[in-house]
Amino acid sequence: LEHAFKENLHTKFMFIRLSTRSPKDSPLFRSDRLKQILEEEKKWLKAREEPYLEQIVEIARKQNPKRKEELLREDVRYNQILHALYRAMTYTMAISKGMDGVDLLIHSKRIQGDMERVVENRKLVPVSNSNFQSGVDFNVIIREFRFLM
């Protein structure tokens, strides 16, 4: 898998999903990797935004002029943490080995539910609150992972 991917797409990182859904809930069940990446992202964002902190707080102040200064700074800090969490959740899905992709799929409750329906019915069938239709092809899709800027 790694060889075929690198030969055809010439990239180091892959993104894996099924034709039905992506394993975006998988990072929640791989907390060790998520924690590691989250700490790296918090440091990166702090270094990137620290020089602009006063400007960011000023923008927040203009949007909410009655809010106390310490609460504005806390809002900015929480926003940084949420931004870091979003980036970490996304980066946790970057894989460089086939077994990492299998691990993502195995740890995703979303994917497990789809696979169970396929095994039980030999095809996808309509499920409440779902856009699945019977007879939909069930494929594994692998593409280049695109990092956020």
Short mmCIF file of C-alpha atoms in Angstrom, two decimals:
data_model
loop_
_atom_site.label_atom_id
_atom_site.label_comp_id
_atom_site.label_asym_id
_atom_site.label_seq_id
_atom_site.Cartn_x
_atom_site.Cartn_y
_atom_site.Cartn_z
CA LEU A 1 0.00 0.00 0.00
CA GLU A 2 2.71 2.49 0.99
CA HIS A 3 4.76 1.69 -2.11
CA ALA A 4 1.81 2.04 -4.48
CA PHE A 5 0.77 5.30 -2.88
CA LYS A 6 4.21 6.89 -2.93
CA GLU A 7 4.87 5.71 -6.50
CA ASN A 8 1.60 7.09 -7.85
CA LEU A 9 1.04 10.22 -5.79
CA HIS A 10 4.60 11.02 -4.69
CA THR A 11 3.62 12.05 -1.20
CA LYS A 12 4.51 10.92 2.30
CA PHE A 13 1.09 11.13 3.96
CA MET A 14 -2.23 9.59 3.00
CA PHE A 15 -5.87 10.02 4.00
CA ILE A 16 -8.07 6.93 4.11
CA ARG A 17 -11.85 6.73 4.16
CA LEU A 18 -14.68 4.56 2.98
CA SER A 19 -16.97 5.51 0.14
CA THR A 20 -19.64 6.08 2.77
CA ARG A 21 -17.81 8.11 5.43
CA SER A 22 -14.47 9.16 6.85
CA PRO A 23 -13.13 7.94 10.21
CA LYS A 24 -13.19 11.45 11.71
CA ASP A 25 -14.24 10.12 15.11
CA SER A 26 -11.21 7.83 15.26
CA PRO A 27 -8.85 10.40 16.86
CA LEU A 28 -11.12 10.41 19.92
CA PHE A 29 -10.30 6.75 20.46
CA ARG A 30 -6.56 7.19 19.79
CA SER A 31 -6.01 9.63 22.64
CA ASP A 32 -2.26 9.04 23.02
CA ARG A 33 -1.57 10.24 19.46
CA LEU A 34 -4.14 13.05 19.75
CA LYS A 35 -2.58 14.37 22.98
CA GLN A 36 0.89 14.40 21.44
CA ILE A 37 -0.24 16.27 18.32
CA LEU A 38 -2.45 18.63 20.36
CA GLU A 39 0.52 19.73 22.48
CA GLU A 40 2.57 20.36 19.33
CA GLU A 41 -0.28 22.36 17.80
CA LYS A 42 -0.80 24.47 20.92
CA LYS A 43 2.90 25.41 20.89
CA TRP A 44 2.80 26.16 17.16
CA LEU A 45 -0.30 28.35 17.46
CA LYS A 46 1.03 30.19 20.50
CA ALA A 47 4.29 31.00 18.70
CA ARG A 48 2.38 32.02 15.59
CA GLU A 49 -0.24 34.18 17.35
CA GLU A 50 1.75 35.57 20.32
CA PRO A 51 3.16 38.54 18.34
CA TYR A 52 -0.40 39.47 17.37
CA LEU A 53 -2.06 38.83 20.72
CA GLU A 54 -2.83 42.48 21.44
CA GLN A 55 -4.33 42.93 17.97
CA ILE A 56 -6.45 39.80 18.41
CA VAL A 57 -7.69 41.03 21.80
CA GLU A 58 -8.45 44.43 20.25
CA ILE A 59 -10.58 42.79 17.55
CA ALA A 60 -12.40 40.81 20.26
CA ARG A 61 -12.90 44.04 22.24
CA LYS A 62 -14.49 45.76 19.23
CA GLN A 63 -16.85 42.81 18.75
CA ASN A 64 -17.82 42.79 22.42
CA PRO A 65 -17.05 46.22 23.97
CA LYS A 66 -18.80 45.51 27.29
CA ARG A 67 -16.76 42.39 28.05
CA LYS A 68 -14.05 42.65 30.72
CA GLU A 69 -10.42 42.62 29.61
CA GLU A 70 -9.49 39.39 31.42
CA LEU A 71 -12.50 37.63 29.89
CA LEU A 72 -11.49 38.81 26.41
CA ARG A 73 -8.01 37.38 26.91
CA GLU A 74 -9.52 34.15 28.21
CA ASP A 75 -11.77 34.00 25.12
CA VAL A 76 -8.73 34.37 22.88
CA ARG A 77 -6.90 31.64 24.80
CA TYR A 78 -9.89 29.27 24.50
CA ASN A 79 -10.11 30.02 20.80
CA GLN A 80 -6.43 29.09 20.43
CA ILE A 81 -7.06 25.79 22.23
CA LEU A 82 -10.08 25.01 20.03
CA HIS A 83 -8.08 25.86 16.92
CA ALA A 84 -5.25 23.59 18.09
CA LEU A 85 -7.73 20.79 18.84
CA TYR A 86 -9.27 21.08 15.38
CA ARG A 87 -5.84 20.92 13.74
CA ALA A 88 -4.75 18.01 15.96
CA MET A 89 -7.93 16.03 15.19
CA THR A 90 -7.30 16.60 11.48
CA TYR A 91 -3.58 15.73 11.60
CA THR A 92 -4.28 12.56 13.57
CA MET A 93 -5.87 11.26 10.39
CA ALA A 94 -2.66 11.66 8.34
CA ILE A 95 -1.18 8.21 7.80
CA SER A 96 2.11 7.08 6.31
CA LYS A 97 1.68 3.31 6.65
CA GLY A 98 -1.08 0.98 5.57
CA MET A 99 -1.49 -0.40 9.09
CA ASP A 100 -2.03 3.15 10.39
CA GLY A 101 -4.97 3.38 7.97
CA VAL A 102 -6.35 0.07 9.17
CA ASP A 103 -5.96 1.32 12.75
CA LEU A 104 -7.96 4.47 11.93
CA LEU A 105 -10.75 2.42 10.38
CA ILE A 106 -10.80 -0.07 13.26
CA HIS A 107 -11.07 2.67 15.91
CA SER A 108 -13.89 4.58 14.19
CA LYS A 109 -17.36 3.80 15.54
CA ARG A 110 -18.81 5.41 12.37
CA ILE A 111 -16.87 3.05 10.12
CA GLN A 112 -17.61 0.04 12.29
CA GLY A 113 -21.34 0.69 11.97
CA ASP A 114 -21.07 0.89 8.17
CA MET A 115 -19.02 -2.29 8.01
CA GLU A 116 -21.49 -4.16 10.22
CA ARG A 117 -24.36 -3.15 7.92
CA VAL A 118 -22.41 -4.29 4.87
CA VAL A 119 -21.58 -7.65 6.41
CA GLU A 120 -25.13 -8.20 7.65
CA ASN A 121 -26.85 -7.17 4.42
CA ARG A 122 -24.14 -7.72 1.81
CA LYS A 123 -24.80 -4.10 0.79
CA LEU A 124 -25.64 -0.76 2.36
CA VAL A 125 -29.26 -0.30 3.21
CA PRO A 126 -31.16 2.82 4.26
CA VAL A 127 -30.80 3.61 7.95
CA SER A 128 -32.63 6.33 9.87
CA ASN A 129 -30.76 9.65 9.93
CA SER A 130 -28.50 8.44 7.14
CA ASN A 131 -28.10 9.15 3.47
CA PHE A 132 -27.20 5.56 2.55
CA GLN A 133 -29.08 3.90 -0.27
CA SER A 134 -29.27 0.20 -0.97
CA GLY A 135 -26.83 -1.00 -3.56
CA VAL A 136 -24.27 1.74 -2.96
CA ASP A 137 -20.74 0.61 -3.69
CA PHE A 138 -18.63 0.09 -0.60
CA ASN A 139 -15.01 1.08 -1.28
CA VAL A 140 -11.89 2.12 0.57
CA ILE A 141 -10.61 5.42 -0.78
CA ILE A 142 -7.02 6.56 -0.32
CA ARG A 143 -5.77 9.97 -1.38
CA GLU A 144 -3.06 12.45 -0.60
CA PHE A 145 -3.38 14.06 2.84
CA ARG A 146 -3.41 17.85 2.56
CA PHE A 147 -2.08 19.68 5.58
CA LEU A 148 -3.77 22.87 6.77
CA MET A 149 -1.88 26.10 6.60
#
